[in-house]
Coordinates of C-alpha atoms in Angstrom, one line a residue:
M28 CA -2.1 -32.1 30.2
V29 CA -2.5 -30.1 27.0
C30 CA -1.8 -26.4 27.1
R31 CA -3.4 -24.1 24.6
I32 CA -2.4 -20.5 23.6
G33 CA -3.8 -18.4 20.9
T34 CA -1.7 -16.8 18.2
G35 CA -2.0 -15.8 14.5
A36 CA -0.6 -16.6 11.1
L37 CA 0.3 -13.6 9.0
L38 CA -0.7 -14.2 5.3
G39 CA 0.3 -11.1 3.4
V40 CA -1.5 -8.3 5.3
E41 CA -4.2 -10.5 6.8
V42 CA -4.2 -12.7 9.9
S43 CA -5.7 -16.1 10.4
P44 CA -6.2 -17.3 14.0
V45 CA -4.0 -20.2 15.1
R46 CA -4.1 -22.1 18.3
V47 CA -0.9 -23.6 19.7
E48 CA -1.5 -26.9 21.5
A49 CA 1.4 -28.5 23.5
D50 CA 1.3 -32.0 25.0
V51 CA 3.9 -33.7 27.1
A52 CA 3.4 -37.5 27.3
P53 CA 5.5 -40.4 28.7
G54 CA 7.7 -42.1 26.1
L55 CA 10.9 -41.9 24.3
P56 CA 12.2 -38.3 24.2
G57 CA 11.1 -36.4 21.0
F58 CA 10.0 -33.0 19.9
F59 CA 7.5 -32.9 17.1
I60 CA 5.7 -29.9 15.5
V61 CA 2.7 -30.6 13.3
G62 CA 0.2 -28.4 11.5
M63 CA 1.6 -27.4 8.1
G64 CA 4.4 -25.2 9.2
D65 CA 7.1 -23.9 6.8
R66 CA 10.8 -24.3 7.2
A67 CA 11.0 -21.4 9.7
V68 CA 8.4 -23.1 11.9
A69 CA 10.2 -26.4 11.6
E70 CA 13.5 -24.8 12.7
S71 CA 11.8 -23.2 15.7
R72 CA 12.3 -26.5 17.6
H73 CA 16.0 -25.6 18.0
R74 CA 15.3 -21.9 18.9
V75 CA 12.6 -22.9 21.4
R76 CA 14.7 -25.7 23.1
A77 CA 17.6 -23.3 23.6
A78 CA 15.4 -20.4 24.7
I79 CA 13.6 -22.5 27.3
K80 CA 16.9 -23.7 28.9
H81 CA 18.5 -20.2 28.9
A82 CA 15.3 -18.8 30.5
G83 CA 15.9 -21.0 33.5
F84 CA 13.3 -23.7 32.7
A85 CA 13.8 -27.4 32.4
F86 CA 13.0 -28.8 28.9
P87 CA 10.5 -31.6 29.5
D88 CA 11.6 -35.2 29.1
G89 CA 9.3 -37.6 27.2
R90 CA 7.4 -37.2 24.0
L91 CA 6.6 -33.5 23.3
T92 CA 4.0 -32.8 20.5
V93 CA 3.1 -29.3 19.4
N94 CA 0.1 -28.8 17.1
L95 CA -0.6 -25.6 15.2
A96 CA -4.4 -25.7 14.6
P97 CA -6.1 -25.6 12.2
A98 CA -3.8 -28.2 10.6
D99 CA -4.9 -27.4 7.0
L100 CA -3.7 -23.8 7.2
R101 CA -0.2 -23.1 6.1
K102 CA 1.9 -21.2 8.7
D103 CA 4.8 -19.0 7.7
G104 CA 7.4 -17.1 9.8
T105 CA 9.0 -17.1 13.2
G106 CA 6.2 -15.5 15.2
F107 CA 5.1 -18.9 16.6
D108 CA 8.3 -19.3 18.7
L109 CA 7.1 -17.5 21.8
P110 CA 3.6 -19.1 22.1
I111 CA 5.1 -22.5 21.4
A112 CA 7.8 -22.1 24.1
A113 CA 5.3 -20.7 26.6
A114 CA 2.8 -23.5 26.0
I115 CA 5.6 -26.1 26.4
V116 CA 6.7 -24.7 29.8
L117 CA 3.1 -24.5 31.1
A118 CA 2.3 -28.0 29.9
A119 CA 5.5 -29.4 31.5
R120 CA 4.5 -27.8 34.8
D121 CA 0.9 -29.0 34.4
A122 CA -0.1 -25.4 35.1
R123 CA -3.8 -24.7 34.6
V124 CA -3.8 -21.1 33.1
D125 CA -6.7 -19.5 31.4
T126 CA -5.3 -18.0 28.1
S127 CA -8.7 -17.9 26.3
G128 CA -8.8 -14.1 26.1
M129 CA -5.2 -13.7 25.0
L130 CA -3.1 -13.7 21.8
I131 CA 0.7 -14.2 22.0
A132 CA 3.3 -13.9 19.2
G133 CA 7.0 -13.3 18.9
E134 CA 10.3 -14.7 17.7
L135 CA 12.8 -16.1 20.2
A136 CA 16.6 -15.7 20.3
L137 CA 18.6 -18.6 21.6
D138 CA 19.1 -16.9 25.0
G139 CA 15.3 -16.4 25.5
H140 CA 15.1 -12.8 24.5
V141 CA 12.2 -11.9 22.3
R142 CA 12.7 -10.4 18.8
P143 CA 10.2 -8.2 16.9
I144 CA 8.0 -9.7 14.2
P145 CA 6.3 -8.1 11.2
G146 CA 2.6 -7.5 11.3
G147 CA 2.1 -6.3 14.9
I148 CA -0.8 -4.0 13.9
C149 CA -2.4 -6.8 11.8
L150 CA -2.2 -9.2 14.8
A151 CA -3.7 -6.6 17.2
A152 CA -6.5 -5.8 14.8
K153 CA -7.4 -9.5 14.3
A154 CA -7.2 -10.1 18.1
K155 CA -9.6 -7.2 18.7
E156 CA -11.9 -8.5 15.9
M157 CA -12.0 -12.0 17.5
G158 CA -12.9 -10.6 20.9
F159 CA -9.5 -11.1 22.6
S160 CA -8.9 -8.6 25.5
T161 CA -5.1 -8.8 25.5
I162 CA -2.2 -9.3 23.1
V163 CA 1.4 -10.0 24.1
L164 CA 4.1 -9.0 21.6
P165 CA 7.8 -8.1 21.5
R166 CA 8.4 -4.6 22.7
A167 CA 9.1 -3.1 19.2
S168 CA 6.1 -4.9 17.7
A169 CA 3.9 -3.9 20.6
S170 CA 4.7 -0.2 20.1
E171 CA 3.4 -0.6 16.5
A172 CA 0.3 -2.5 17.6
A173 CA -0.6 0.0 20.4
V174 CA -2.2 2.3 17.7
V175 CA -5.1 -0.2 17.6
E176 CA -7.7 1.0 20.1
G177 CA -9.9 -1.3 22.1
I178 CA -7.4 -4.0 23.1
E179 CA -4.7 -4.2 25.8
V180 CA -1.3 -4.4 24.1
L181 CA 1.5 -5.7 26.5
A182 CA 5.2 -5.6 25.7
C183 CA 7.7 -8.2 26.6
D184 CA 11.5 -8.6 26.3
H185 CA 12.1 -12.2 27.4
L186 CA 10.5 -15.6 27.5
A187 CA 10.8 -15.7 31.3
E188 CA 8.7 -12.5 31.7
V189 CA 5.9 -14.0 29.6
V190 CA 5.8 -17.3 31.6
S191 CA 5.8 -15.4 34.9
Y192 CA 3.0 -13.2 33.6
L193 CA 0.9 -16.2 32.5
L194 CA 1.5 -17.8 35.9
G195 CA 0.3 -14.6 37.6
E196 CA 3.7 -13.9 39.2
R197 CA 4.3 -10.5 37.5
F198 CA 2.7 -7.9 35.3
L199 CA 3.7 -6.8 31.8
A200 CA 3.8 -3.1 31.0
R201 CA 1.3 -1.8 28.5
A202 CA 2.9 -0.7 25.3
R203 CA 2.9 3.0 24.3
P204 CA 2.1 3.8 20.7
L205 CA 5.0 5.4 18.7
E206 CA 4.7 9.0 17.7
A207 CA 3.3 9.6 14.3
R208 CA 6.0 9.8 11.6
D209 CA 6.3 13.3 10.0
D210 CA 8.1 12.6 6.8
R211 CA 7.9 16.0 5.3
A212 CA 11.3 16.1 3.6
E213 CA 9.5 16.1 0.2
P214 CA 10.9 17.9 -2.9
D215 CA 9.2 21.2 -3.5
L216 CA 7.4 22.2 -6.7
A217 CA 9.2 25.6 -6.6
D218 CA 12.3 23.8 -7.9
V219 CA 10.6 23.3 -11.2
R220 CA 11.2 26.2 -13.7
G221 CA 8.7 26.8 -16.5
Q222 CA 6.4 23.9 -17.4
A223 CA 3.2 25.8 -16.6
E224 CA 1.0 23.2 -18.3
A225 CA 2.6 20.2 -16.6
R226 CA 2.5 21.9 -13.2
K227 CA -1.2 22.6 -13.7
A228 CA -1.7 18.9 -14.6
L229 CA 0.1 17.9 -11.4
E230 CA -2.2 20.2 -9.4
I231 CA -5.4 18.7 -11.0
A232 CA -4.1 15.2 -10.4
A233 CA -3.4 16.0 -6.8
A234 CA -6.8 17.5 -6.2
G235 CA -8.8 14.8 -7.8
G236 CA -6.7 11.7 -7.1
H237 CA -6.2 11.1 -10.8
N238 CA -3.6 8.8 -12.4
L239 CA -1.1 10.8 -14.4
L240 CA 1.3 10.0 -17.3
F241 CA 4.0 12.5 -18.4
I242 CA 5.3 12.0 -22.0
G243 CA 8.3 13.9 -23.3
P244 CA 12.0 13.9 -24.3
P245 CA 14.8 13.2 -21.7
G246 CA 15.8 16.3 -19.7
T247 CA 12.4 18.1 -19.9
G248 CA 11.7 17.5 -16.1
K249 CA 9.2 14.6 -16.3
T250 CA 10.8 12.8 -13.3
M251 CA 11.3 16.0 -11.4
L252 CA 7.6 16.9 -11.7
A253 CA 6.4 13.4 -10.9
R254 CA 8.5 13.2 -7.7
R255 CA 6.8 16.4 -6.5
L256 CA 3.2 15.0 -6.5
P257 CA 3.3 13.8 -2.9
S258 CA 4.2 17.3 -1.7
L259 CA 0.9 18.6 -3.1
L260 CA -1.2 15.9 -1.3
P261 CA -3.0 16.5 2.0
D262 CA -2.1 14.5 5.1
L263 CA -3.7 11.1 5.5
S264 CA -6.8 10.8 7.6
F265 CA -6.5 8.6 10.6
E266 CA -8.3 5.7 8.9
E267 CA -6.1 6.0 5.8
A268 CA -3.0 6.3 7.9
L269 CA -3.9 3.2 9.9
E270 CA -4.5 1.3 6.6
A271 CA -1.1 2.4 5.2
T272 CA 0.7 1.7 8.4
T273 CA -0.8 -1.7 8.7
V274 CA 0.6 -2.6 5.3
W275 CA 4.0 -1.4 6.2
S276 CA 3.9 -3.2 9.5
A277 CA 3.0 -6.5 7.7
A278 CA 5.9 -6.0 5.3
G279 CA 8.3 -5.3 8.2
R280 CA 9.0 -1.8 6.8
L281 CA 8.1 0.5 9.7
G282 CA 11.6 0.3 11.1
G283 CA 10.6 1.6 14.5
G284 CA 8.7 4.5 13.1
G285 CA 5.1 5.3 14.2
I286 CA 1.9 5.6 12.2
L287 CA 2.3 7.1 8.8
R288 CA 1.1 10.7 8.5
R289 CA 2.0 11.5 4.9
P290 CA 1.0 9.5 1.8
P291 CA 3.7 6.8 1.1
F292 CA 5.7 7.2 -2.1
R293 CA 7.2 4.1 -3.9
A294 CA 9.3 4.3 -7.0
P295 CA 10.4 0.8 -8.1
H296 CA 13.0 0.4 -10.8
H297 CA 11.9 -0.7 -14.2
T298 CA 13.6 -4.1 -13.7
V299 CA 11.2 -5.0 -10.9
S300 CA 9.7 -8.5 -11.2
D301 CA 6.0 -9.2 -11.3
A302 CA 6.1 -10.4 -7.7
G303 CA 8.1 -7.3 -6.6
L304 CA 5.5 -5.0 -8.1
V305 CA 2.2 -6.7 -7.2
G306 CA 3.2 -9.1 -4.4
S307 CA 3.7 -12.9 -4.1
A308 CA 1.9 -15.8 -2.5
N309 CA 4.9 -18.0 -1.6
P310 CA 6.0 -16.6 0.7
P311 CA 3.1 -14.1 1.2
T312 CA 4.8 -10.8 0.6
P313 CA 3.2 -7.4 -0.3
G314 CA 4.6 -5.8 -3.5
E315 CA 5.4 -2.1 -4.3
A316 CA 1.8 -1.5 -5.4
T317 CA 0.6 -2.5 -1.9
L318 CA 3.3 -0.5 -0.1
A319 CA 2.0 2.5 -2.0
H320 CA -1.5 2.0 -0.6
R321 CA -3.1 5.4 0.1
G322 CA -0.1 7.0 -1.5
V323 CA 1.7 7.4 -4.8
L324 CA 3.2 4.7 -7.0
F325 CA 5.8 6.2 -9.4
L326 CA 6.9 4.3 -12.5
D327 CA 9.7 6.1 -14.2
E328 CA 10.2 5.1 -17.9
L329 CA 6.9 3.2 -18.1
A330 CA 7.6 1.6 -21.4
E331 CA 10.7 -0.1 -20.0
F332 CA 8.8 -2.1 -17.4
R333 CA 8.0 -5.7 -18.2
R334 CA 4.7 -5.9 -20.1
H335 CA 3.3 -8.7 -17.8
A336 CA 4.2 -6.6 -14.7
L337 CA 2.4 -3.6 -16.1
E338 CA -0.7 -5.6 -17.0
A339 CA -0.9 -6.9 -13.5
L340 CA -1.6 -3.3 -12.4
R341 CA -4.9 -3.2 -14.3
E342 CA -6.8 -4.8 -11.5
P343 CA -5.6 -2.5 -8.6
L344 CA -6.0 0.6 -10.8
E345 CA -9.7 -0.4 -11.3
D346 CA -10.5 -2.1 -7.9
G347 CA -7.9 -0.8 -5.5
E348 CA -6.8 -4.2 -4.5
I349 CA -4.7 -7.2 -5.7
R350 CA -6.0 -10.8 -5.6
I351 CA -3.5 -13.6 -5.9
R352 CA -4.8 -17.2 -6.1
R353 CA -2.7 -20.3 -6.0
A354 CA -3.4 -23.9 -5.4
H355 CA -3.5 -23.8 -1.6
V356 CA -3.8 -20.1 -0.9
S357 CA -5.8 -17.1 -1.8
L358 CA -4.5 -13.6 -0.8
R359 CA -5.8 -10.1 -1.0
Y360 CA -3.5 -7.1 -0.9
P361 CA -4.9 -3.6 -0.6
A362 CA -3.5 -1.4 -3.4
A363 CA -5.5 1.9 -3.6
F364 CA -2.7 4.0 -4.9
Q365 CA -2.4 7.0 -7.2
L366 CA -0.2 6.2 -10.2
V367 CA 2.2 8.8 -11.7
A368 CA 4.4 7.6 -14.6
T369 CA 6.7 9.0 -17.2
M370 CA 7.8 7.8 -20.6
N371 CA 9.7 8.9 -23.7
P372 CA 7.6 9.6 -26.9
C373 CA 9.8 7.3 -29.0
P374 CA 12.8 4.9 -28.8
C375 CA 15.3 7.7 -29.3
G376 CA 13.4 10.0 -26.9
R377 CA 13.8 13.1 -29.0
Y378 CA 10.5 13.4 -30.7
S379 CA 8.7 16.8 -30.2
V380 CA 5.7 18.3 -31.8
V381 CA 7.6 21.6 -32.0
D382 CA 10.5 20.0 -33.9
P383 CA 9.8 16.5 -35.2
S384 CA 13.0 16.5 -37.3
R385 CA 15.1 15.9 -34.2
C386 CA 13.7 12.3 -34.0
S387 CA 15.6 9.6 -35.8
C388 CA 12.9 6.9 -35.4
D389 CA 10.7 5.6 -38.2
A390 CA 7.0 5.3 -37.8
E391 CA 7.0 1.6 -37.1
S392 CA 9.6 1.9 -34.4
V393 CA 7.5 4.6 -32.7
R394 CA 4.4 2.4 -33.0
R395 CA 6.1 -0.7 -31.4
Y396 CA 7.6 1.4 -28.6
R397 CA 4.3 2.9 -27.6
A398 CA 2.6 -0.5 -27.9
R399 CA 4.7 -1.6 -24.9
V400 CA 2.1 0.2 -22.8
S401 CA -1.2 -1.5 -23.7
G402 CA -4.5 0.4 -24.5
P403 CA -6.3 -1.1 -21.5
L404 CA -3.6 0.2 -19.2
L405 CA -3.6 3.7 -20.8
D406 CA -7.4 3.7 -20.5
R407 CA -7.0 3.5 -16.7
I408 CA -4.7 6.5 -16.6
D409 CA -6.8 9.6 -16.4
M410 CA -4.3 12.2 -17.7
H411 CA -1.7 11.9 -20.5
V412 CA 0.4 15.1 -20.5
E413 CA 3.1 16.1 -23.0
V414 CA 6.1 17.7 -21.4
R415 CA 8.2 19.9 -23.7
S416 CA 11.7 21.3 -23.4
V417 CA 12.1 24.4 -21.3
S418 CA 13.5 27.6 -22.9
A419 CA 16.6 29.4 -21.6
E420 CA 14.4 32.3 -20.7
E421 CA 12.2 30.1 -18.5
L422 CA 15.2 28.5 -16.8
A423 CA 16.6 31.9 -16.0
G424 CA 13.2 33.2 -14.8
P425 CA 11.8 33.4 -11.3
A426 CA 10.8 30.3 -9.4
G427 CA 7.2 29.2 -9.7
E428 CA 4.7 28.6 -6.9
S429 CA 5.8 26.4 -4.0
S430 CA 4.2 23.1 -3.1
A431 CA 2.6 24.8 0.0
E432 CA 0.9 27.4 -2.1
V433 CA -0.5 24.8 -4.6
R434 CA -1.5 22.5 -1.8
E435 CA -3.8 25.2 -0.4
R436 CA -5.8 25.1 -3.6
V437 CA -5.8 21.3 -3.6
L438 CA -7.2 21.2 -0.1
A439 CA -9.9 23.7 -1.0
A440 CA -10.9 21.7 -4.0
R441 CA -11.0 18.5 -1.9
R442 CA -13.3 20.2 0.6
R443 CA -15.7 21.0 -2.2
M444 CA -15.5 17.4 -3.5
A445 CA -16.1 16.0 0.0
A446 CA -19.2 18.2 0.5
R447 CA -20.7 17.2 -2.8
L448 CA -19.7 13.5 -2.8
S449 CA -20.8 12.9 0.8
R450 CA -24.4 13.0 -0.4
F451 CA -23.9 9.7 -2.3
P452 CA -23.9 6.5 -0.1
Q453 CA -22.3 4.6 -3.0
M454 CA -19.1 6.5 -2.5
G455 CA -18.4 4.9 0.9
A456 CA -15.5 6.7 2.6
A457 CA -14.0 7.9 -0.7
R458 CA -14.1 11.7 -1.2
V459 CA -12.2 12.4 -4.4
N460 CA -13.5 12.6 -8.0
A461 CA -11.2 9.8 -9.3
A462 CA -13.1 7.4 -7.0
I463 CA -16.6 8.1 -8.4
P464 CA -18.1 4.8 -9.6
S465 CA -19.0 4.6 -13.3
G466 CA -22.7 4.4 -12.7
L467 CA -22.6 7.6 -10.7
V468 CA -20.4 9.8 -12.9
R469 CA -23.1 11.9 -14.6
E470 CA -25.0 12.5 -11.4
A471 CA -22.0 13.3 -9.2
C472 CA -20.1 15.4 -11.8
R473 CA -23.1 17.6 -12.7
P474 CA -22.1 18.6 -16.3
S475 CA -24.0 21.3 -18.1
R476 CA -26.0 20.4 -21.2
E477 CA -23.3 22.0 -23.4
A478 CA -20.6 20.1 -21.6
E479 CA -22.3 16.8 -22.2
L480 CA -22.8 17.5 -25.9
Y481 CA -19.1 18.4 -26.3
L482 CA -18.1 15.3 -24.4
A483 CA -20.2 13.2 -26.8
E484 CA -18.3 14.9 -29.8
I485 CA -14.9 14.1 -28.2
V486 CA -15.9 10.4 -27.6
A487 CA -17.1 10.1 -31.2
G488 CA -14.1 11.9 -32.8
W489 CA -11.4 10.2 -30.7
E490 CA -13.2 6.8 -30.5
L491 CA -12.8 6.7 -26.7
S492 CA -13.9 3.8 -24.6
A493 CA -16.6 4.1 -22.0
R494 CA -13.9 3.9 -19.3
A495 CA -11.9 6.8 -21.0
F496 CA -15.1 8.8 -21.2
D497 CA -15.7 8.4 -17.5
R498 CA -12.2 9.4 -16.6
L499 CA -12.3 12.5 -18.9
M500 CA -15.5 13.6 -17.1
R501 CA -14.0 13.1 -13.7
V502 CA -10.9 15.2 -14.6
A503 CA -13.2 17.9 -16.0
R504 CA -15.1 17.8 -12.7
T505 CA -11.9 18.3 -10.7
I506 CA -11.0 21.3 -12.9
A507 CA -14.4 22.8 -12.0
D508 CA -13.8 22.2 -8.3
L509 CA -10.4 23.9 -8.5
E510 CA -12.2 26.9 -10.1
D511 CA -15.0 26.7 -7.5
R512 CA -17.7 26.1 -10.1
E513 CA -20.9 24.3 -8.9
E514 CA -21.7 23.2 -12.5
M515 CA -19.2 21.5 -14.8
G516 CA -19.0 23.7 -17.9
I517 CA -17.8 23.2 -21.5
E518 CA -14.6 25.1 -20.6
D519 CA -13.8 22.4 -18.0
V520 CA -14.2 19.7 -20.6
V521 CA -12.1 21.5 -23.2
R522 CA -9.3 21.8 -20.5
A523 CA -9.6 18.2 -19.5
S524 CA -9.4 17.1 -23.2
T525 CA -6.0 18.7 -23.5
F526 CA -4.7 16.1 -20.9
R527 CA -5.5 13.1 -23.1
T528 CA -2.4 13.3 -25.3
M529 CA -2.2 9.6 -26.1
D530 CA -5.8 9.5 -27.3
Q531 CA -5.1 12.4 -29.7
G532 CA -1.8 10.9 -30.8
I533 CA 1.4 13.0 -30.3
G534 CA 3.1 12.0 -33.5

């Protein structure tokens, strides 16, 4: 007879349903797996054969065929081991077991023990969406998946347990969800001395969810400031936490931890490849931009990154997702992150408005250096802030406000934003000014007549694009929210315009 068991193929962070079909027929002994499996799937024959024998079952004689349906869907990974082995044992016994409401996945060790697989949360969510009532996963993966409500998640440790469960001879324990991760060991803003303007820019960016670029000479504290942005952000909502945790689960990065509570922070090196930054299709792997989903992506020394890798960020900065299309696969990776970046003002790094004579670069070298970051990418960064050297008096002075103190103002501003933006159905679940759609900017930002006129003057004088105009207005709206102003005034626009350094030209 043919035994069928449901499972799933993880493609990036999404799951496609797969049905494992096992058939034992008379004939010369042979073990064949068909259905567009990758090398790991092809090698599963050896793991499955050894695991079945060590679990105390006889491996069937005759011609054994395993089909992974649909046959035109490429399957990657080792998560098919457990359903393949279980289907073979049941088919060899001619056991009639109803597995229609169940999804099973897991990797097998040679002795029959079950190993965790990436994407436990993704599999559970897909099983629930398809109407399955139960999912059976390795214990570590099941603990991840248990955060998905509305489906029974069962944990297993050995192939023999799963077969006995399917035959009705024993029960499997329900998995208990892991405790939420509390990763609060974040650097504090109180460590930063001086830099009042840059600190204020960081507060505005945190409140409104704005992308931020710090420009300044080495040693001025650009990196120190940027790394403190997460400490100013509020905890993730449950929906945001589930999204971020799902991504980390799919990438196999949870490491036994529970649901993420704090916004993730990713800081790839400037030598990162395109695939490392935005993800790949073969094999389907999320990149750093996706791992920063619902959190912060920090690019230190922005101009040193590969131009092509930076240009690949234009899509997620605009749409909050990455789409990769290849000949036989189309993938979508969520990438709604907040970008914070740093760069030097010139190749030597010593240019300063206060003392330009320190710079040894000629005008053409400076132009070429800044051209490494394209205009369209800069257009998508809301705030460009010059960071200047700190004086000896400031370094010796008292510490500034702590992250906790600034975060209180950020939370208050976000509450005002949420109350105002909740009136617009176009916003969806987004409740920060940076997410206001272009067609809604004027209505949602509520500028005064004077503010609109001044904005028009800035656009004409600086020759800003429509996108830069929208981003300038959103930043001004955030400044008004921090000051608890219902109407966005000209003073908010003036303040916001000081955070567009690259539009004004810093040298």
